[in-house]
Short mmCIF file of N, CA and C in Angstrom, two decimals:
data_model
loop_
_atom_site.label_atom_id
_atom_site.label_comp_id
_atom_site.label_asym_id
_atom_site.label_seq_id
_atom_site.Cartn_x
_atom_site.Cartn_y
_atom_site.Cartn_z
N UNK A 1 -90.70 -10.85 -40.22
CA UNK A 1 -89.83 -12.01 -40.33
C UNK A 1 -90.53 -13.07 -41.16
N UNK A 2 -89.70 -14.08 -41.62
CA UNK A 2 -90.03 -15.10 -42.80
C UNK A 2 -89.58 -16.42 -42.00
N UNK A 3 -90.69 -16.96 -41.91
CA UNK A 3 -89.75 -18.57 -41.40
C UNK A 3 -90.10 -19.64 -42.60
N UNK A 4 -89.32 -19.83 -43.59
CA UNK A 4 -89.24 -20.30 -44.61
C UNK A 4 -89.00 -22.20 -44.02
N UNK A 5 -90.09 -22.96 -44.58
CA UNK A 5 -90.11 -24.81 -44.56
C UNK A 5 -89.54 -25.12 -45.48
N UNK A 6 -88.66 -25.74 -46.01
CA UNK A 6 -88.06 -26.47 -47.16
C UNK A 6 -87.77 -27.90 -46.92
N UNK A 7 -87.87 -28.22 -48.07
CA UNK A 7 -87.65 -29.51 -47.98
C UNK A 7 -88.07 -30.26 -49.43
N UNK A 8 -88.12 -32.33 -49.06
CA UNK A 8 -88.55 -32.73 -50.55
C UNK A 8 -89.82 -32.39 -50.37
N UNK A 9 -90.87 -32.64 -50.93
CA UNK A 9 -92.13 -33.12 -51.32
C UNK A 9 -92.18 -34.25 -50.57
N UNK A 10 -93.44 -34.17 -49.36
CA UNK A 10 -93.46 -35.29 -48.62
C UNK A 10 -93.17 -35.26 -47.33
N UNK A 11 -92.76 -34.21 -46.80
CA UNK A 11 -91.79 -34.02 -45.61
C UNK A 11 -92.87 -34.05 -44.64
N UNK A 12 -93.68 -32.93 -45.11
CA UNK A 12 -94.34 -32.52 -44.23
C UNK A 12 -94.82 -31.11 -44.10
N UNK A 13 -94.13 -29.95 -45.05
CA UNK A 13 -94.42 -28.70 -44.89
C UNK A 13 -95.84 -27.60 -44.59
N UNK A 14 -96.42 -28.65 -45.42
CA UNK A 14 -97.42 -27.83 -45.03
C UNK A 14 -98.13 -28.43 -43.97
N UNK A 15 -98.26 -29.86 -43.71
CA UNK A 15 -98.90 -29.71 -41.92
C UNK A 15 -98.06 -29.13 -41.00
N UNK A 16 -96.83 -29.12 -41.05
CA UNK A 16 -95.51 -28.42 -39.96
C UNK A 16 -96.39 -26.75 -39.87
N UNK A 17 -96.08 -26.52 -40.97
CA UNK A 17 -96.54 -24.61 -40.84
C UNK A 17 -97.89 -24.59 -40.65
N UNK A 18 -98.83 -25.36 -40.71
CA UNK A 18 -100.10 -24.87 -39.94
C UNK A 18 -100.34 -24.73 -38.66
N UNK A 19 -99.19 -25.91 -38.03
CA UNK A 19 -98.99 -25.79 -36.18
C UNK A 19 -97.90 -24.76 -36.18
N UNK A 20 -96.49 -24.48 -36.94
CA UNK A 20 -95.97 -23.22 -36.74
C UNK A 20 -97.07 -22.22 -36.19
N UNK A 21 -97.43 -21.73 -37.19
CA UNK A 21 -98.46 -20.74 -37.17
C UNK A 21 -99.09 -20.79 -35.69
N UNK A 22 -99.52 -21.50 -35.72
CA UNK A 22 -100.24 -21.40 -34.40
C UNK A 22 -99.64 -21.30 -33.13
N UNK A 23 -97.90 -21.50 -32.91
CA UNK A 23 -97.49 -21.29 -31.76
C UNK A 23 -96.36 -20.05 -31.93
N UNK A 24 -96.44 -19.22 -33.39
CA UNK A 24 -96.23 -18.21 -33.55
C UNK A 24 -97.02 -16.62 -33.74
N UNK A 25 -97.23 -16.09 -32.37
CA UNK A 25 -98.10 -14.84 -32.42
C UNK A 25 -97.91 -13.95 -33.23
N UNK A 26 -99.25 -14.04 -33.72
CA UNK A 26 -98.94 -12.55 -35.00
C UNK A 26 -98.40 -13.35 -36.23
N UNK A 27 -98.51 -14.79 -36.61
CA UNK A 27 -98.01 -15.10 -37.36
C UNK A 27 -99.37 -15.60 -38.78
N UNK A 28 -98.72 -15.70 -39.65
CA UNK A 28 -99.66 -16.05 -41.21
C UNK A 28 -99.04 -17.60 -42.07
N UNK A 29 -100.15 -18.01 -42.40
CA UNK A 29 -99.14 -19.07 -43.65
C UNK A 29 -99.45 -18.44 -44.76
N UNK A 30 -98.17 -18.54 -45.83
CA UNK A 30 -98.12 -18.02 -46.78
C UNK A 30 -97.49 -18.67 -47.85
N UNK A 31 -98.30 -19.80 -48.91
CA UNK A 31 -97.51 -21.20 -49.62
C UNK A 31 -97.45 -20.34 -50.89
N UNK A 32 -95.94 -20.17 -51.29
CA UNK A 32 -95.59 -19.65 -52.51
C UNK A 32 -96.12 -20.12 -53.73
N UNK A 33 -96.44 -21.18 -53.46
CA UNK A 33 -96.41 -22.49 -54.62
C UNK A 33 -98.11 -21.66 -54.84
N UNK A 34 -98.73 -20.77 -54.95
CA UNK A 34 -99.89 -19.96 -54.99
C UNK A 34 -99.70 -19.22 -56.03
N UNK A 35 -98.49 -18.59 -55.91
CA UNK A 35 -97.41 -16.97 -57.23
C UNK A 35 -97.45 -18.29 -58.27
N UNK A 36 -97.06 -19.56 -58.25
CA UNK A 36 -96.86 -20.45 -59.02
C UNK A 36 -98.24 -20.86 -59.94
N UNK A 37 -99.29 -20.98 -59.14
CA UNK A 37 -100.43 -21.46 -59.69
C UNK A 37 -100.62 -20.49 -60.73
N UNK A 38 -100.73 -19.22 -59.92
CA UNK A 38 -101.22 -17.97 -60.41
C UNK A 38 -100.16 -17.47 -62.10
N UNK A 39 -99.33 -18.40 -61.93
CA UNK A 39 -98.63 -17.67 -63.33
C UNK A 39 -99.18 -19.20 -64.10
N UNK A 40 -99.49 -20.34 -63.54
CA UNK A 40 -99.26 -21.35 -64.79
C UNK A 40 -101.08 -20.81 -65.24
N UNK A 41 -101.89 -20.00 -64.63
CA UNK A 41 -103.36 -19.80 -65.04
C UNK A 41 -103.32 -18.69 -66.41
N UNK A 42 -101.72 -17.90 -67.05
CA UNK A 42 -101.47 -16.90 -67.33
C UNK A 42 -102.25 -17.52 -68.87
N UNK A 43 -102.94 -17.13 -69.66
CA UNK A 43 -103.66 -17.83 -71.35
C UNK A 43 -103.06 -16.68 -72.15
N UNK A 44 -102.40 -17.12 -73.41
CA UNK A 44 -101.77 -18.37 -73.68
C UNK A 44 -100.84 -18.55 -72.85
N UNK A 45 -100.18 -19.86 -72.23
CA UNK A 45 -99.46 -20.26 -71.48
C UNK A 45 -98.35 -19.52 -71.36
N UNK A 46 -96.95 -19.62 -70.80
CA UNK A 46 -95.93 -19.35 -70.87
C UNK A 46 -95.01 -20.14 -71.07
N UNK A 47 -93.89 -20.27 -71.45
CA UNK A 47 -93.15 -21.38 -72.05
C UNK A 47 -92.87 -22.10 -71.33
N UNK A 48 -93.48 -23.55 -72.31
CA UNK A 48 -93.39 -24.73 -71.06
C UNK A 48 -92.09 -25.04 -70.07
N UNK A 49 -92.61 -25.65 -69.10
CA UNK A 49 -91.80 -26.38 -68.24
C UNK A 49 -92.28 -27.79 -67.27
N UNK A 50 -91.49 -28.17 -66.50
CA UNK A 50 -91.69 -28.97 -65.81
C UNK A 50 -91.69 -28.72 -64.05
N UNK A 51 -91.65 -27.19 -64.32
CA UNK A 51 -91.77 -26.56 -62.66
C UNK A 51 -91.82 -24.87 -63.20
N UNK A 52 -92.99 -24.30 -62.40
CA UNK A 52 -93.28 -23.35 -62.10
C UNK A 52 -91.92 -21.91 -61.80
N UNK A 53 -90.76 -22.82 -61.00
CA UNK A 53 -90.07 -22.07 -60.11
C UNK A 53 -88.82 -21.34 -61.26
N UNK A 54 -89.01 -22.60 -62.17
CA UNK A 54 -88.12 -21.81 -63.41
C UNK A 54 -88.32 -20.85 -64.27
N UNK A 55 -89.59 -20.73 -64.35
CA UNK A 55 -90.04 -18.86 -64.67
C UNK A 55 -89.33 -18.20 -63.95
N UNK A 56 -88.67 -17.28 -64.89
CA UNK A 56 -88.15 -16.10 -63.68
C UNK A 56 -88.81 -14.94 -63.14
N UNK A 57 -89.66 -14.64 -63.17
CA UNK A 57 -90.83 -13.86 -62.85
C UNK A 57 -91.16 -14.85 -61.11
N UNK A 58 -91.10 -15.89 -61.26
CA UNK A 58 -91.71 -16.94 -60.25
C UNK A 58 -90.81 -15.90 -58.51
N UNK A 59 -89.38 -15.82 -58.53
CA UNK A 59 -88.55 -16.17 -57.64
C UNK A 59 -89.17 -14.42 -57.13
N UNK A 60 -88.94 -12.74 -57.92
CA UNK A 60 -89.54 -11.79 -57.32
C UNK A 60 -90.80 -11.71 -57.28
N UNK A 61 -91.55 -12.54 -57.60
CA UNK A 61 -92.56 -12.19 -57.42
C UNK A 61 -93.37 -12.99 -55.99
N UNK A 62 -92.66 -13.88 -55.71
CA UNK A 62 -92.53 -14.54 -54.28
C UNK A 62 -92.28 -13.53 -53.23
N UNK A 63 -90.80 -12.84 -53.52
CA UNK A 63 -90.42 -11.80 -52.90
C UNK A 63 -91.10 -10.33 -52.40
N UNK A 64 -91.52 -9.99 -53.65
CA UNK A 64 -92.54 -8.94 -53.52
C UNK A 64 -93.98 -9.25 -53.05
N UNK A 65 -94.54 -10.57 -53.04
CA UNK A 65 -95.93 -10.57 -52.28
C UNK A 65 -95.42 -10.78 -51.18
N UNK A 66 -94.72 -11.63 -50.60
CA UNK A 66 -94.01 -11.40 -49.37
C UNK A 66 -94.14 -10.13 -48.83
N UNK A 67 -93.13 -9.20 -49.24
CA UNK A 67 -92.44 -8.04 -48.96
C UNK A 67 -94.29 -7.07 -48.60
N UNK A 68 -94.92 -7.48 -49.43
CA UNK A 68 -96.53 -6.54 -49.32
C UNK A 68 -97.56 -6.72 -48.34
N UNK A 69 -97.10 -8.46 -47.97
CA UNK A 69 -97.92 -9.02 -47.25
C UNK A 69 -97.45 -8.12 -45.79
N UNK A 70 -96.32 -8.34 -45.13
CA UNK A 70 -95.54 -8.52 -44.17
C UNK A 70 -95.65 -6.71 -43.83
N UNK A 71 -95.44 -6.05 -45.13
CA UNK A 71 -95.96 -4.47 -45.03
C UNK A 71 -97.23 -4.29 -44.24
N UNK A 72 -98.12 -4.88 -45.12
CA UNK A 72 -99.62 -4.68 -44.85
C UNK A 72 -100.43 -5.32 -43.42
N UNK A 73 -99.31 -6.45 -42.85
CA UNK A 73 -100.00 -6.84 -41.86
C UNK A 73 -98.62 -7.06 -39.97
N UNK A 74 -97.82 -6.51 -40.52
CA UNK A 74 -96.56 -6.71 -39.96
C UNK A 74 -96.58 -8.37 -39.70
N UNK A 75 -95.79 -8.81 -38.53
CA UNK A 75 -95.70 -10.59 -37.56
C UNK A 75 -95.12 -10.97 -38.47
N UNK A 76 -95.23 -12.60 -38.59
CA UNK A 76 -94.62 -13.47 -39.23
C UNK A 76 -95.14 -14.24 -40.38
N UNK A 77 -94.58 -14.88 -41.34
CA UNK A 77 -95.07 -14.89 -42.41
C UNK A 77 -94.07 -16.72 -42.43
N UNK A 78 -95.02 -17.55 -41.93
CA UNK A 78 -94.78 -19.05 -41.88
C UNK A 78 -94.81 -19.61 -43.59
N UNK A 79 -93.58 -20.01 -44.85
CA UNK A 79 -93.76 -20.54 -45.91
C UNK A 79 -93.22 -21.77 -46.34
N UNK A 80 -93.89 -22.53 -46.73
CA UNK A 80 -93.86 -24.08 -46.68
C UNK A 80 -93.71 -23.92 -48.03
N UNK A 81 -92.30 -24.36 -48.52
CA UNK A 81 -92.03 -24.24 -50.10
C UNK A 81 -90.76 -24.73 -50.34
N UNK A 82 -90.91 -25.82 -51.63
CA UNK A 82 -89.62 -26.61 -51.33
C UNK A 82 -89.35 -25.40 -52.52
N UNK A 83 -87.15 -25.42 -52.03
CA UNK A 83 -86.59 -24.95 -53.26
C UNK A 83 -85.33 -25.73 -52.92
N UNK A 84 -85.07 -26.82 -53.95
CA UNK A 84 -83.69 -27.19 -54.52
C UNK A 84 -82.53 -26.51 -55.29
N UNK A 85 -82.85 -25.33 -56.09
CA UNK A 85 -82.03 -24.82 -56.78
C UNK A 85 -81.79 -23.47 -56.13
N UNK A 86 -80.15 -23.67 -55.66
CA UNK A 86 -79.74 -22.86 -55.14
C UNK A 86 -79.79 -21.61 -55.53
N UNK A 87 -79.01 -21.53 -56.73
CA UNK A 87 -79.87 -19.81 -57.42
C UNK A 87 -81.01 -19.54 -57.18
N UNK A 88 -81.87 -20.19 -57.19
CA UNK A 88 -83.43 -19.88 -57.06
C UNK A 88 -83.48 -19.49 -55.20
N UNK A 89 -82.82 -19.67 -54.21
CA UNK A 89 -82.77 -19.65 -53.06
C UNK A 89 -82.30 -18.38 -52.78
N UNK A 90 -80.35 -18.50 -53.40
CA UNK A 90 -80.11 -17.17 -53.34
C UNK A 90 -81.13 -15.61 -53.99
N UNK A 91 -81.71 -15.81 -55.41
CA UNK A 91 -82.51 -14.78 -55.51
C UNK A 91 -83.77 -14.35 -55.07
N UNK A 92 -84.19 -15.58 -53.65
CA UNK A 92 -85.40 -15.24 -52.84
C UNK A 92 -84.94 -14.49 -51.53
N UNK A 93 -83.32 -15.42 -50.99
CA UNK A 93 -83.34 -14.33 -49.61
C UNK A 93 -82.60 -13.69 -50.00
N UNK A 94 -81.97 -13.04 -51.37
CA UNK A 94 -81.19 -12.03 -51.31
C UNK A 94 -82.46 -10.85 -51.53
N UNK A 95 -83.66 -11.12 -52.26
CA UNK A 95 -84.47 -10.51 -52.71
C UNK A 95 -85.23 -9.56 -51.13
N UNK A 96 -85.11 -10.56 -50.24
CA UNK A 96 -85.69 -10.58 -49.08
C UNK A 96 -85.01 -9.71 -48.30
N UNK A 97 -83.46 -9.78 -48.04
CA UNK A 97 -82.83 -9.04 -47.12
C UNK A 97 -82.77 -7.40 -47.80
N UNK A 98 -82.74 -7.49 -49.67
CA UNK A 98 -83.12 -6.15 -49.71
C UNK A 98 -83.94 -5.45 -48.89
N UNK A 99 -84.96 -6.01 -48.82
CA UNK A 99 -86.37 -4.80 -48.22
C UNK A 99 -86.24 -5.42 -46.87
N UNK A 100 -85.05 -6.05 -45.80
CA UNK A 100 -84.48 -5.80 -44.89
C UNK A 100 -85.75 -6.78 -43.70
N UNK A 101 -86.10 -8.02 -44.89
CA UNK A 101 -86.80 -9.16 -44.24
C UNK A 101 -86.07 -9.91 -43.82
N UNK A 102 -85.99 -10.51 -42.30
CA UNK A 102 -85.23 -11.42 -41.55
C UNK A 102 -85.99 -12.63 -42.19
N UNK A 103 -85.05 -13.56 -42.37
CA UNK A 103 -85.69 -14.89 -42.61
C UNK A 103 -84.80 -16.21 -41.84
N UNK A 104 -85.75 -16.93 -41.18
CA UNK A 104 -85.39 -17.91 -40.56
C UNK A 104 -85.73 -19.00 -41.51
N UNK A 105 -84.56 -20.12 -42.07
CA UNK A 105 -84.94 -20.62 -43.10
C UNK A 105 -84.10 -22.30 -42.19
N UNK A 106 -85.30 -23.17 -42.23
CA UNK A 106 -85.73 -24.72 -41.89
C UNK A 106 -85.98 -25.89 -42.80
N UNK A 107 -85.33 -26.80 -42.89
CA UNK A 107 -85.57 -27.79 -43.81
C UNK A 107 -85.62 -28.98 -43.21
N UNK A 108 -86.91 -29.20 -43.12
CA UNK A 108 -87.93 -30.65 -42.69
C UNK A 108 -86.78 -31.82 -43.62
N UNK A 109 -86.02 -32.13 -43.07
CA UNK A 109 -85.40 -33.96 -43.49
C UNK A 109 -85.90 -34.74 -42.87
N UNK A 110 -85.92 -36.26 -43.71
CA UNK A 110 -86.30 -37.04 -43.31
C UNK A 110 -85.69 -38.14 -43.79
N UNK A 111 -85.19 -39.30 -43.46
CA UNK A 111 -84.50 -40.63 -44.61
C UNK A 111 -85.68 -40.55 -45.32
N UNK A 112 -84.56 -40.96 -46.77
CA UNK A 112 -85.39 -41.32 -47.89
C UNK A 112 -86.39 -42.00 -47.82
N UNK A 113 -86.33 -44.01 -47.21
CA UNK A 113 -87.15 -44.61 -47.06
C UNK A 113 -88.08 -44.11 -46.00
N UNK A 114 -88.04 -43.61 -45.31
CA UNK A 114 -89.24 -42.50 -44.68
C UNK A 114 -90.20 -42.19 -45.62
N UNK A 115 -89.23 -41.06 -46.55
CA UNK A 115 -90.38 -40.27 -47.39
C UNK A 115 -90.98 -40.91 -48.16
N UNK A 116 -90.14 -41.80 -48.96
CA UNK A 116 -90.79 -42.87 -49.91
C UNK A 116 -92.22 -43.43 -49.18
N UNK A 117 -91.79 -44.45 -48.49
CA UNK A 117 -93.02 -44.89 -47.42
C UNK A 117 -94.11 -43.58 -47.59
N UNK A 118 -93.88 -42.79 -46.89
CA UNK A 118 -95.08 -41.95 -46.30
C UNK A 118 -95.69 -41.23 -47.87
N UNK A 119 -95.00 -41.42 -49.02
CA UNK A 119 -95.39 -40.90 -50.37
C UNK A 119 -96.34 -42.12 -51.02
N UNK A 120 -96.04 -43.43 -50.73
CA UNK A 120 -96.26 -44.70 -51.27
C UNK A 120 -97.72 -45.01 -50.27
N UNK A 121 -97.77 -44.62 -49.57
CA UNK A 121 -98.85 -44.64 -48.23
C UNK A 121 -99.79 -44.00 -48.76
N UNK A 122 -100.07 -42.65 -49.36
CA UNK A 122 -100.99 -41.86 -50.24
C UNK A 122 -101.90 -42.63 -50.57
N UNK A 123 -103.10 -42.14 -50.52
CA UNK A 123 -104.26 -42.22 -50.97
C UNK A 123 -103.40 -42.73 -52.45
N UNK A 124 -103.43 -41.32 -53.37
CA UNK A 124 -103.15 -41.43 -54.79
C UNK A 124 -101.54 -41.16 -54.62
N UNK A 125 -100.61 -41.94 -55.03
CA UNK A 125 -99.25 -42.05 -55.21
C UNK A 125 -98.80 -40.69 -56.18
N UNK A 126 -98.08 -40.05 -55.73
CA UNK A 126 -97.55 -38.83 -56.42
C UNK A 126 -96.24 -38.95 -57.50
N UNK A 127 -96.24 -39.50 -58.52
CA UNK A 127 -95.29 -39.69 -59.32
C UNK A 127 -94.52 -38.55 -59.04
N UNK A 128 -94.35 -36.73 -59.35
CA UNK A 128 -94.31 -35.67 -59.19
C UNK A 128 -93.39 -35.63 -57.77
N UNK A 129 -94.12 -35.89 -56.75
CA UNK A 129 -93.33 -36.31 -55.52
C UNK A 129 -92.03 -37.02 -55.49
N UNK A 130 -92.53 -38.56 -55.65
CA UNK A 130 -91.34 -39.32 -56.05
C UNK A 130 -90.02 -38.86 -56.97
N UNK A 131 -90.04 -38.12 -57.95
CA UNK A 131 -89.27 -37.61 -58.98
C UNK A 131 -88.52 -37.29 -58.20
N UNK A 132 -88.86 -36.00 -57.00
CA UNK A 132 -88.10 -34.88 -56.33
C UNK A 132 -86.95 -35.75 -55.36
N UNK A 133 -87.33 -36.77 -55.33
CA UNK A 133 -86.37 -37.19 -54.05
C UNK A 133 -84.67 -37.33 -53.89
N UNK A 134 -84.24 -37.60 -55.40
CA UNK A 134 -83.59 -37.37 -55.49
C UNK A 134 -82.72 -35.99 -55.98
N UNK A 135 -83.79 -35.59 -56.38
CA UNK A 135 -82.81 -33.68 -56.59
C UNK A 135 -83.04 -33.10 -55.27
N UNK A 136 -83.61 -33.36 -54.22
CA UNK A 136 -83.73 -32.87 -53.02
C UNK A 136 -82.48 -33.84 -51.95
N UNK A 137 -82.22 -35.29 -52.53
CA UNK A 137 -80.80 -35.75 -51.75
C UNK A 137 -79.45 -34.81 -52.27
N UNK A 138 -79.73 -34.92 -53.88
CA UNK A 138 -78.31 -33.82 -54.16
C UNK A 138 -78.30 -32.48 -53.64
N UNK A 139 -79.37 -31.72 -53.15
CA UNK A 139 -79.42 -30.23 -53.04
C UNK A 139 -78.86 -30.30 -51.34
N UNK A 140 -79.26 -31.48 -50.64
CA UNK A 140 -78.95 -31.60 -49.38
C UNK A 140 -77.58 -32.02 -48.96
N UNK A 141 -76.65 -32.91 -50.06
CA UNK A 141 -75.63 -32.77 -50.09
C UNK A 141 -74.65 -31.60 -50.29
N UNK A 142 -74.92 -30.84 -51.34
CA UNK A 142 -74.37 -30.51 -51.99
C UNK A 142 -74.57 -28.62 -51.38
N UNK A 143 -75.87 -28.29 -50.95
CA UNK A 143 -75.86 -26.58 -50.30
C UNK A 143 -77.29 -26.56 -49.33
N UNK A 144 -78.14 -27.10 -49.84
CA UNK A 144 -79.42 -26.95 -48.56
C UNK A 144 -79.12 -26.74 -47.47
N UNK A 145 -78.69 -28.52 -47.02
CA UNK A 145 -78.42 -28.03 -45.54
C UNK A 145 -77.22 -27.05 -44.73
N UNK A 146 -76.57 -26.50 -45.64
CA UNK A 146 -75.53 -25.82 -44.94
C UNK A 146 -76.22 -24.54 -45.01
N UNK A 147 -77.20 -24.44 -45.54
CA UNK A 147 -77.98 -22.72 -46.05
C UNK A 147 -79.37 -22.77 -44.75
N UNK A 148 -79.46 -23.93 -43.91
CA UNK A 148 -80.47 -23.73 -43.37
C UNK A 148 -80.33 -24.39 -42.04
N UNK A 149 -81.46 -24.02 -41.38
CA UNK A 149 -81.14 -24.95 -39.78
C UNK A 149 -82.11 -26.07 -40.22
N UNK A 150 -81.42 -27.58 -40.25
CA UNK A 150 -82.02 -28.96 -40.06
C UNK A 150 -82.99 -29.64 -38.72
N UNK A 151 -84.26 -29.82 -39.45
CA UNK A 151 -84.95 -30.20 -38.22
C UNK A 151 -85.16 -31.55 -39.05
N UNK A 152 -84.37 -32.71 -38.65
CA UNK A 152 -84.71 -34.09 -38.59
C UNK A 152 -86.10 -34.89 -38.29
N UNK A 153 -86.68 -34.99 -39.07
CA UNK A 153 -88.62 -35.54 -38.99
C UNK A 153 -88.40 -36.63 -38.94
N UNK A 154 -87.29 -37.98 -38.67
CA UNK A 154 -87.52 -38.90 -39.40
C UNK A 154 -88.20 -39.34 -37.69
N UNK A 155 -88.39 -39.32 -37.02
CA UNK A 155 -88.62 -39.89 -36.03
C UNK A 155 -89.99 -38.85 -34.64
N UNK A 156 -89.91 -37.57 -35.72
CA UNK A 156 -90.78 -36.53 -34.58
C UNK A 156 -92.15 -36.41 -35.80
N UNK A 157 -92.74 -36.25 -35.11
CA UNK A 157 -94.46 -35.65 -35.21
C UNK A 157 -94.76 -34.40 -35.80
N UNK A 158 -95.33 -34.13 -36.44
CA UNK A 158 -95.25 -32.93 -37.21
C UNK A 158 -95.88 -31.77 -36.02
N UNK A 159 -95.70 -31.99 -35.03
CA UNK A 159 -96.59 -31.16 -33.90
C UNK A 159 -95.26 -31.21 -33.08
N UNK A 160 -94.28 -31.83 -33.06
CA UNK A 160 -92.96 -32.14 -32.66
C UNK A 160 -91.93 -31.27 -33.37
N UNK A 161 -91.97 -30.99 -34.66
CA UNK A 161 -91.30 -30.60 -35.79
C UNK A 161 -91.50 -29.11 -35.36
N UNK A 162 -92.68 -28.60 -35.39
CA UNK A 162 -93.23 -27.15 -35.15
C UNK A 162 -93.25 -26.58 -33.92
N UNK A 163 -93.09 -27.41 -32.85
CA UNK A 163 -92.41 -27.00 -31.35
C UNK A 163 -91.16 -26.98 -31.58
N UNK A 164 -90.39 -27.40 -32.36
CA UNK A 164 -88.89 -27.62 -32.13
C UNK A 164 -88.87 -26.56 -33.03
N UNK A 165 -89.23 -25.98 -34.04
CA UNK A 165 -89.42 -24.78 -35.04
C UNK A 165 -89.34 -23.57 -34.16
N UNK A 166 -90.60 -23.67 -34.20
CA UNK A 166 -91.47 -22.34 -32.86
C UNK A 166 -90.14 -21.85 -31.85
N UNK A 167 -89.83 -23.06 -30.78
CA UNK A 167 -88.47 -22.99 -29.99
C UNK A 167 -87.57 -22.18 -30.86
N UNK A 168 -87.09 -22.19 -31.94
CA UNK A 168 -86.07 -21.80 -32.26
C UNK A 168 -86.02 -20.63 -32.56
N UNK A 169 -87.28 -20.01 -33.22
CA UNK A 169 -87.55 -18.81 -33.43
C UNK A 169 -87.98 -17.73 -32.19
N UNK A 170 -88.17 -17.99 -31.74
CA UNK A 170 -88.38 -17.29 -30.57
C UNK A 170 -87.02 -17.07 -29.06
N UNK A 171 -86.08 -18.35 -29.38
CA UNK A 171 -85.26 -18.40 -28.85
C UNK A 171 -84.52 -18.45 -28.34
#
C-alpha cells in the first residue's frame, strides 16, 4: 500500500510522514521529489523547466520505483509529494493500480495565511514555496480535494496530523 501526503509546499509533508511512518508497521518513507533530483543530475541537462514533474519520464518512473520498492520489501510505502496537476495525479495512481498498488491518498490543508506565516517564519524565505500557493488553492478548488481524503492542519500538530492519518489507514 501507498499512503500518498499532498499538498502546497509548506504544509507539512515531510514532518507528517516521518511520524506516519512510525505509527505505521512495516512502513517506509519514500519522497518522490528524489526520481526528480535524480533526473535534473541527468549532463547535458534535459529541457528546461520550472518543475521536475513536467518531464514525462518524472510521473513512471515514480511509479515504477514505487512498484520495486514495495516488491522488494512488501508494508507501506509513506510519500510526501505535492502534485497539483491533475494529469500528473491521474498518471501516478492509474500507473499504481496497474501493478494492483492500493493507495491511500491525503492532502495536508491548511488556510493560506497559515501557510504563508509558517513559509515567512523560515529561516531562509522560499520564494519557490510562496509561488505554489496559489496553484495549490486552484488545484484544491477545482480536483485535489475531491481526489483525496482532507486532513485540515490549520489548527493540529503535525504529530496530530499523522495520528489522524495512521487512524485512518488502519481503520
Amino acid at each position: 500500500m501507498i499512503v500518498w501526503l499532498n499538498g502546497t509546499h509548506g504544509v507539512g509533508k515531510t514532518t507528517t510522514s516521518a511520524l506516519v511512518q512510525r505509527l505505521i508497521p512495516d512502513s517506509r518513507v519514500f519522497d518522490a521529489e528524489k526520481v526528480g533530483e535524480t533526473l535534473m543530475d541527468i549532463s547535458p541537462g534535459l529541457p528546461a523547466t520550472d518543475n521536475f514533474q513536467h518531464w514525462p519520464p518524472w510521473r513512471p518512473l515514480v511509479v515504477e520505483t514505487a512498484r520495486r520498492v514495495l516488491d522488494y520489501t512488501g508494508g507501506v510505502l509513506v510519500m510526501p509529494m505535492t502534485v497539483l496537476v491533475e494529469q500528473y495525479w491521474r498518471e501516478i495512481s492509474t500507473g499504481l493500480a496497474h501493478h494492483d498498488i492500493p493507495v491511500r491518498h491525503f492532502v495536508l490543508h491548511a488556510d493560506q495565511d497559515i501557510i504563508r506565516g509558517r513559509i515567512l517564519g523560515e529561516h531562509a524565505v522560499s520564494p519557490f514555496r510562496l509561488s505554489h500557493l496559489e496553484p495549490y488553492a486552484e488545484a484544491a478548488r477545482t480536483w485535489l480535494h475531491g481526489a483525496a481524503e482532507v486532513v485540515d492542519t490549520t489548527h493540529l500538530t503535525p504529530a496530530q496530523a499523522a495520528q489522524q492519518i495512521a487512524g485512518a489507514v488502519r481503520g
